Amino acid sequence: LPYIKFEESFKRDFNSHQVDTDKVKLMETLAKIANLLKNDNGNIRGLKADGGILYEDMKNNRVDGNPIGHFRITQSIRASCMSENGFLKLRHFGNHDYVNNNP
């Protein structure tokens, strides 16, 4: 997918996740995100403006000065990520509390 990178932690979370419908919804959401990023040359402002994705930066969570963000997959499933050099780096995937406690 254009403008998206997968960290090893995200791959592990995805592979260990047991609910296939969550994985399908993730792929649909990532396709939408990739399209928004493509239309905005990798800028995340379109993700923040989209009411379905609900992308936002997490408070007090940064890596090398860059904020860690998260977005909604379903009512209870989230993904954490960082915007870096025009790419969205996916960090974690899973239930709301897991992602928020392990950004």
Short mmCIF file of N, CA, C and O in Angstrom, two decimals:
data_model
loop_
_atom_site.label_atom_id
_atom_site.label_comp_id
_atom_site.label_asym_id
_atom_site.label_seq_id
_atom_site.Cartn_x
_atom_site.Cartn_y
_atom_site.Cartn_z
N LEU A 1 0.84 -1.18 0.00
CA LEU A 1 0.00 0.00 0.00
C LEU A 1 0.88 1.24 0.00
O LEU A 1 1.85 1.31 0.76
N PRO A 2 0.55 2.24 -0.82
CA PRO A 2 1.39 3.44 -0.86
C PRO A 2 1.34 4.20 0.47
O PRO A 2 0.30 4.26 1.12
N TYR A 3 2.49 4.75 0.84
CA TYR A 3 2.64 5.60 2.02
C TYR A 3 2.43 4.87 3.35
O TYR A 3 2.30 5.52 4.38
N ILE A 4 2.42 3.55 3.36
CA ILE A 4 2.24 2.80 4.59
C ILE A 4 3.39 1.82 4.77
O ILE A 4 3.77 1.11 3.83
N LYS A 5 3.94 1.80 5.99
CA LYS A 5 4.98 0.84 6.36
C LYS A 5 4.51 0.07 7.58
O LYS A 5 3.80 0.61 8.43
N PHE A 6 4.92 -1.17 7.67
CA PHE A 6 4.51 -2.06 8.76
C PHE A 6 5.72 -2.38 9.63
O PHE A 6 6.67 -3.00 9.16
N GLU A 7 5.68 -1.99 10.90
CA GLU A 7 6.74 -2.36 11.83
C GLU A 7 6.54 -3.82 12.25
O GLU A 7 5.44 -4.36 12.16
N GLU A 8 7.61 -4.45 12.72
CA GLU A 8 7.54 -5.85 13.13
C GLU A 8 6.51 -6.05 14.24
O GLU A 8 5.83 -7.07 14.28
N SER A 9 6.40 -5.10 15.15
CA SER A 9 5.43 -5.22 16.24
C SER A 9 4.00 -5.29 15.69
O SER A 9 3.17 -6.05 16.20
N PHE A 10 3.73 -4.54 14.64
CA PHE A 10 2.40 -4.57 14.02
C PHE A 10 2.16 -5.93 13.35
O PHE A 10 1.09 -6.52 13.49
N LYS A 11 3.16 -6.44 12.66
CA LYS A 11 3.04 -7.74 12.01
C LYS A 11 2.77 -8.84 13.03
O LYS A 11 1.94 -9.72 12.80
N ARG A 12 3.47 -8.80 14.17
CA ARG A 12 3.24 -9.80 15.22
C ARG A 12 1.82 -9.71 15.77
O ARG A 12 1.15 -10.73 15.94
N ASP A 13 1.37 -8.47 16.02
CA ASP A 13 0.00 -8.29 16.52
C ASP A 13 -1.02 -8.83 15.52
O ASP A 13 -1.97 -9.51 15.89
N PHE A 14 -0.81 -8.52 14.25
CA PHE A 14 -1.74 -8.97 13.21
C PHE A 14 -1.77 -10.50 13.15
O PHE A 14 -2.84 -11.11 13.12
N ASN A 15 -0.61 -11.13 13.13
CA ASN A 15 -0.54 -12.58 13.02
C ASN A 15 -1.12 -13.31 14.23
O ASN A 15 -1.64 -14.41 14.10
N SER A 16 -1.04 -12.68 15.40
CA SER A 16 -1.57 -13.35 16.60
C SER A 16 -3.03 -13.01 16.87
O SER A 16 -3.66 -13.66 17.71
N HIS A 17 -3.59 -12.05 16.15
CA HIS A 17 -4.99 -11.67 16.37
C HIS A 17 -5.90 -12.80 15.90
O HIS A 17 -5.74 -13.33 14.80
N GLN A 18 -6.88 -13.16 16.70
CA GLN A 18 -7.70 -14.33 16.45
C GLN A 18 -8.98 -14.07 15.67
O GLN A 18 -9.59 -15.01 15.16
N VAL A 19 -9.41 -12.84 15.55
CA VAL A 19 -10.70 -12.54 14.95
C VAL A 19 -10.50 -12.10 13.49
O VAL A 19 -10.05 -10.98 13.23
N ASP A 20 -10.85 -12.99 12.57
CA ASP A 20 -10.63 -12.72 11.15
C ASP A 20 -11.41 -11.51 10.64
O ASP A 20 -10.93 -10.77 9.79
N THR A 21 -12.61 -11.29 11.17
CA THR A 21 -13.40 -10.14 10.71
C THR A 21 -12.71 -8.82 11.07
O THR A 21 -12.82 -7.85 10.33
N ASP A 22 -11.98 -8.78 12.19
CA ASP A 22 -11.20 -7.60 12.54
C ASP A 22 -10.08 -7.37 11.54
O ASP A 22 -9.79 -6.23 11.16
N LYS A 23 -9.46 -8.45 11.10
CA LYS A 23 -8.38 -8.33 10.12
C LYS A 23 -8.90 -7.82 8.78
O LYS A 23 -8.26 -7.00 8.12
N VAL A 24 -10.08 -8.29 8.39
CA VAL A 24 -10.68 -7.82 7.14
C VAL A 24 -11.01 -6.34 7.24
O VAL A 24 -10.71 -5.56 6.33
N LYS A 25 -11.59 -5.94 8.36
CA LYS A 25 -11.92 -4.53 8.58
C LYS A 25 -10.65 -3.68 8.59
O LYS A 25 -10.63 -2.57 8.06
N LEU A 26 -9.58 -4.20 9.17
CA LEU A 26 -8.29 -3.50 9.14
C LEU A 26 -7.85 -3.25 7.70
O LEU A 26 -7.45 -2.14 7.35
N MET A 27 -7.91 -4.29 6.87
CA MET A 27 -7.47 -4.14 5.48
C MET A 27 -8.32 -3.11 4.73
O MET A 27 -7.80 -2.32 3.94
N GLU A 28 -9.61 -3.11 4.99
CA GLU A 28 -10.49 -2.11 4.36
C GLU A 28 -10.11 -0.70 4.83
O GLU A 28 -10.04 0.23 4.02
N THR A 29 -9.85 -0.56 6.11
CA THR A 29 -9.46 0.74 6.66
C THR A 29 -8.12 1.19 6.10
O THR A 29 -7.94 2.36 5.75
N LEU A 30 -7.16 0.27 5.99
CA LEU A 30 -5.85 0.62 5.45
C LEU A 30 -5.93 1.03 3.98
O LEU A 30 -5.20 1.92 3.54
N ALA A 31 -6.83 0.40 3.22
CA ALA A 31 -7.02 0.81 1.83
C ALA A 31 -7.54 2.25 1.76
O ALA A 31 -7.07 3.06 0.95
N LYS A 32 -8.47 2.58 2.64
CA LYS A 32 -9.00 3.94 2.70
C LYS A 32 -7.90 4.92 3.11
O LYS A 32 -7.75 6.00 2.53
N ILE A 33 -7.11 4.54 4.12
CA ILE A 33 -6.02 5.39 4.59
C ILE A 33 -4.99 5.61 3.48
O ILE A 33 -4.53 6.73 3.26
N ALA A 34 -4.62 4.54 2.79
CA ALA A 34 -3.65 4.67 1.70
C ALA A 34 -4.15 5.63 0.62
O ALA A 34 -3.38 6.43 0.08
N ASN A 35 -5.42 5.57 0.32
CA ASN A 35 -6.00 6.47 -0.67
C ASN A 35 -5.94 7.92 -0.19
O ASN A 35 -5.58 8.83 -0.96
N LEU A 36 -6.29 8.15 1.07
CA LEU A 36 -6.22 9.50 1.64
C LEU A 36 -4.79 10.02 1.63
O LEU A 36 -4.54 11.18 1.28
N LEU A 37 -3.84 9.17 2.00
CA LEU A 37 -2.43 9.57 1.99
C LEU A 37 -1.94 9.85 0.57
O LEU A 37 -1.20 10.81 0.34
N LYS A 38 -2.35 9.02 -0.36
CA LYS A 38 -1.96 9.21 -1.76
C LYS A 38 -2.47 10.55 -2.28
O LYS A 38 -1.75 11.28 -2.96
N ASN A 39 -3.72 10.87 -1.96
CA ASN A 39 -4.31 12.12 -2.42
C ASN A 39 -3.66 13.35 -1.80
O ASN A 39 -3.79 14.45 -2.33
N ASP A 40 -2.97 13.16 -0.67
CA ASP A 40 -2.36 14.28 0.04
C ASP A 40 -0.84 14.11 0.16
O ASP A 40 -0.22 14.68 1.06
N ASN A 41 -0.24 13.33 -0.76
CA ASN A 41 1.22 13.13 -0.81
C ASN A 41 1.83 12.75 0.54
O ASN A 41 2.88 13.25 0.92
N GLY A 42 1.14 11.87 1.27
CA GLY A 42 1.67 11.35 2.52
C GLY A 42 1.35 12.18 3.75
O GLY A 42 1.72 11.81 4.85
N ASN A 43 0.66 13.29 3.58
CA ASN A 43 0.30 14.13 4.71
C ASN A 43 -0.90 13.52 5.44
O ASN A 43 -1.86 13.10 4.80
N ILE A 44 -0.87 13.52 6.78
CA ILE A 44 -1.92 12.88 7.55
C ILE A 44 -3.11 13.78 7.85
O ILE A 44 -4.06 13.35 8.49
N ARG A 45 -3.12 15.00 7.36
CA ARG A 45 -4.24 15.90 7.67
C ARG A 45 -5.57 15.34 7.19
O ARG A 45 -6.60 15.54 7.82
N GLY A 46 -5.57 14.61 6.07
CA GLY A 46 -6.80 13.98 5.59
C GLY A 46 -7.30 12.88 6.52
O GLY A 46 -8.50 12.67 6.65
N LEU A 47 -6.37 12.20 7.19
CA LEU A 47 -6.76 11.16 8.15
C LEU A 47 -7.42 11.79 9.36
O LEU A 47 -8.40 11.27 9.90
N LYS A 48 -6.87 12.92 9.80
CA LYS A 48 -7.42 13.61 10.97
C LYS A 48 -8.81 14.18 10.68
O LYS A 48 -9.63 14.31 11.57
N ALA A 49 -9.06 14.52 9.42
CA ALA A 49 -10.35 15.12 9.05
C ALA A 49 -11.43 14.08 8.77
O ALA A 49 -12.61 14.40 8.77
N ASP A 50 -11.04 12.83 8.54
CA ASP A 50 -12.00 11.78 8.19
C ASP A 50 -12.72 11.28 9.44
O ASP A 50 -12.09 10.80 10.38
N GLY A 51 -14.05 11.39 9.46
CA GLY A 51 -14.84 11.01 10.62
C GLY A 51 -14.94 9.52 10.87
O GLY A 51 -15.28 9.10 11.97
N GLY A 52 -14.64 8.69 9.89
CA GLY A 52 -14.71 7.25 10.09
C GLY A 52 -13.45 6.67 10.69
O GLY A 52 -13.49 5.74 11.48
N ILE A 53 -12.32 7.26 10.33
CA ILE A 53 -11.03 6.76 10.81
C ILE A 53 -10.74 7.27 12.22
O ILE A 53 -10.17 6.57 13.04
N LEU A 54 -11.12 8.48 12.49
CA LEU A 54 -10.91 9.11 13.81
C LEU A 54 -9.45 9.09 14.23
O LEU A 54 -9.12 8.75 15.38
N TYR A 55 -8.56 9.45 13.32
CA TYR A 55 -7.14 9.52 13.64
C TYR A 55 -6.87 10.66 14.60
O TYR A 55 -7.38 11.77 14.42
N GLU A 56 -6.07 10.39 15.63
CA GLU A 56 -5.64 11.46 16.53
C GLU A 56 -4.31 11.08 17.15
O GLU A 56 -3.97 9.90 17.27
N ASP A 57 -3.54 12.11 17.53
CA ASP A 57 -2.29 11.89 18.24
C ASP A 57 -2.60 11.54 19.68
O ASP A 57 -3.51 12.11 20.29
N MET A 58 -1.84 10.60 20.23
CA MET A 58 -1.99 10.21 21.63
C MET A 58 -1.25 11.24 22.49
O MET A 58 -0.17 11.70 22.11
N LYS A 59 -1.81 11.58 23.60
CA LYS A 59 -1.19 12.56 24.49
C LYS A 59 0.03 11.94 25.18
O LYS A 59 -0.03 10.81 25.65
N ASN A 60 1.10 12.71 25.22
CA ASN A 60 2.32 12.33 25.93
C ASN A 60 2.99 11.06 25.41
O ASN A 60 3.71 10.41 26.16
N ASN A 61 2.73 10.68 24.17
CA ASN A 61 3.39 9.52 23.57
C ASN A 61 4.13 9.97 22.32
O ASN A 61 3.51 10.30 21.31
N ARG A 62 5.47 9.96 22.41
CA ARG A 62 6.31 10.39 21.30
C ARG A 62 7.51 9.45 21.17
O ARG A 62 7.96 8.88 22.15
N VAL A 63 8.01 9.36 19.96
CA VAL A 63 9.25 8.65 19.69
C VAL A 63 10.11 9.60 18.87
O VAL A 63 9.68 10.07 17.81
N ASP A 64 11.29 9.90 19.38
CA ASP A 64 12.21 10.83 18.71
C ASP A 64 11.52 12.14 18.34
O ASP A 64 11.73 12.69 17.26
N GLY A 65 10.65 12.62 19.21
CA GLY A 65 9.97 13.88 18.99
C GLY A 65 8.72 13.80 18.14
O GLY A 65 7.98 14.77 18.04
N ASN A 66 8.47 12.65 17.52
CA ASN A 66 7.28 12.48 16.67
C ASN A 66 6.14 11.90 17.49
O ASN A 66 6.32 10.92 18.21
N PRO A 67 4.94 12.49 17.37
CA PRO A 67 3.80 11.95 18.14
C PRO A 67 3.36 10.58 17.61
O PRO A 67 3.43 10.31 16.42
N ILE A 68 2.95 9.74 18.53
CA ILE A 68 2.34 8.46 18.16
C ILE A 68 0.84 8.72 18.04
O ILE A 68 0.23 9.32 18.91
N GLY A 69 0.27 8.27 16.94
CA GLY A 69 -1.16 8.43 16.72
C GLY A 69 -1.87 7.09 16.78
O GLY A 69 -1.23 6.04 16.91
N HIS A 70 -3.18 7.15 16.71
CA HIS A 70 -3.95 5.91 16.62
C HIS A 70 -5.24 6.20 15.86
O HIS A 70 -5.67 7.34 15.73
N PHE A 71 -5.82 5.13 15.31
CA PHE A 71 -7.08 5.26 14.57
C PHE A 71 -7.95 4.05 14.84
O PHE A 71 -7.48 3.01 15.30
N ARG A 72 -9.22 4.23 14.54
CA ARG A 72 -10.22 3.20 14.84
C ARG A 72 -10.39 2.24 13.67
O ARG A 72 -10.46 2.65 12.52
N ILE A 73 -10.46 0.96 14.00
CA ILE A 73 -10.78 -0.09 13.03
C ILE A 73 -12.25 -0.46 13.20
O ILE A 73 -13.01 -0.50 12.25
N THR A 74 -12.63 -0.78 14.44
CA THR A 74 -14.03 -1.05 14.82
C THR A 74 -14.27 -0.30 16.14
O THR A 74 -13.38 0.40 16.61
N GLN A 75 -15.42 -0.51 16.73
CA GLN A 75 -15.70 0.14 18.02
C GLN A 75 -14.67 -0.23 19.08
O GLN A 75 -14.36 0.58 19.94
N SER A 76 -14.11 -1.45 19.02
CA SER A 76 -13.19 -1.89 20.06
C SER A 76 -11.77 -2.15 19.58
O SER A 76 -10.89 -2.41 20.40
N ILE A 77 -11.51 -2.07 18.29
CA ILE A 77 -10.19 -2.39 17.75
C ILE A 77 -9.52 -1.11 17.23
O ILE A 77 -10.15 -0.31 16.54
N ARG A 78 -8.23 -0.96 17.56
CA ARG A 78 -7.46 0.22 17.18
C ARG A 78 -6.12 -0.20 16.57
O ARG A 78 -5.68 -1.33 16.72
N ALA A 79 -5.48 0.77 15.95
CA ALA A 79 -4.10 0.62 15.48
C ALA A 79 -3.34 1.87 15.87
O ALA A 79 -3.87 2.97 15.81
N SER A 80 -2.09 1.68 16.29
CA SER A 80 -1.24 2.83 16.58
C SER A 80 -0.24 2.99 15.44
O SER A 80 0.09 2.03 14.73
N CYS A 81 0.23 4.22 15.28
CA CYS A 81 1.09 4.53 14.14
C CYS A 81 1.85 5.82 14.39
O CYS A 81 1.61 6.53 15.36
N MET A 82 2.76 6.11 13.48
CA MET A 82 3.49 7.37 13.49
C MET A 82 3.61 7.87 12.06
O MET A 82 3.81 7.08 11.13
N SER A 83 3.51 9.16 11.90
CA SER A 83 3.77 9.77 10.61
C SER A 83 5.24 10.18 10.59
O SER A 83 5.71 10.91 11.48
N GLU A 84 5.96 9.67 9.59
CA GLU A 84 7.40 9.95 9.53
C GLU A 84 7.87 9.97 8.08
O GLU A 84 7.68 9.01 7.34
N ASN A 85 8.42 11.09 7.69
CA ASN A 85 8.97 11.26 6.34
C ASN A 85 7.97 10.90 5.24
O ASN A 85 8.32 10.27 4.25
N GLY A 86 6.73 11.31 5.41
CA GLY A 86 5.71 11.08 4.38
C GLY A 86 5.10 9.69 4.39
O GLY A 86 4.34 9.35 3.49
N PHE A 87 5.44 8.89 5.38
CA PHE A 87 4.88 7.53 5.50
C PHE A 87 4.15 7.39 6.82
O PHE A 87 4.51 8.02 7.81
N LEU A 88 3.16 6.53 6.84
CA LEU A 88 2.48 6.16 8.06
C LEU A 88 3.05 4.81 8.50
O LEU A 88 2.88 3.81 7.80
N LYS A 89 3.77 4.80 9.61
CA LYS A 89 4.38 3.58 10.13
C LYS A 89 3.44 2.97 11.15
O LYS A 89 3.20 3.54 12.21
N LEU A 90 2.91 1.80 10.84
CA LEU A 90 1.98 1.10 11.72
C LEU A 90 2.77 0.38 12.82
O LEU A 90 3.71 -0.35 12.54
N ARG A 91 2.36 0.59 14.08
CA ARG A 91 3.10 0.08 15.24
C ARG A 91 2.42 -1.09 15.93
O ARG A 91 3.05 -2.09 16.21
N HIS A 92 1.12 -0.94 16.26
CA HIS A 92 0.40 -1.99 16.98
C HIS A 92 -1.04 -2.09 16.47
O HIS A 92 -1.59 -1.12 15.95
N PHE A 93 -1.63 -3.27 16.68
CA PHE A 93 -2.99 -3.56 16.25
C PHE A 93 -3.63 -4.46 17.30
O PHE A 93 -3.03 -5.44 17.73
N GLY A 94 -4.84 -4.11 17.72
CA GLY A 94 -5.54 -4.96 18.69
C GLY A 94 -6.64 -4.20 19.40
O GLY A 94 -7.08 -3.14 18.95
N ASN A 95 -7.06 -4.75 20.54
CA ASN A 95 -8.16 -4.11 21.26
C ASN A 95 -7.71 -2.75 21.79
O ASN A 95 -6.53 -2.47 21.94
N HIS A 96 -8.69 -1.92 22.04
CA HIS A 96 -8.48 -0.53 22.43
C HIS A 96 -7.46 -0.38 23.56
O HIS A 96 -6.50 0.39 23.46
N ASP A 97 -7.64 -1.11 24.65
CA ASP A 97 -6.76 -0.97 25.81
C ASP A 97 -5.35 -1.42 25.48
O ASP A 97 -4.37 -0.80 25.92
N TYR A 98 -5.19 -2.52 24.75
CA TYR A 98 -3.85 -3.01 24.39
C TYR A 98 -3.10 -1.94 23.60
O TYR A 98 -1.94 -1.63 23.90
N VAL A 99 -3.73 -1.38 22.59
CA VAL A 99 -3.06 -0.38 21.74
C VAL A 99 -2.76 0.89 22.54
O VAL A 99 -1.67 1.44 22.44
N ASN A 100 -3.70 1.34 23.35
CA ASN A 100 -3.48 2.55 24.12
C ASN A 100 -2.39 2.38 25.17
O ASN A 100 -1.67 3.31 25.48
N ASN A 101 -2.27 1.17 25.73
CA ASN A 101 -1.26 0.92 26.75
C ASN A 101 0.10 0.53 26.17
O ASN A 101 1.10 0.51 26.88
N ASN A 102 0.15 0.20 24.88
CA ASN A 102 1.39 -0.18 24.19
C ASN A 102 1.48 0.53 22.85
O ASN A 102 1.48 -0.11 21.81
N PRO A 103 1.56 1.86 22.88
CA PRO A 103 1.50 2.59 21.60
C PRO A 103 2.69 2.28 20.72
O PRO A 103 2.71 2.40 19.56
#
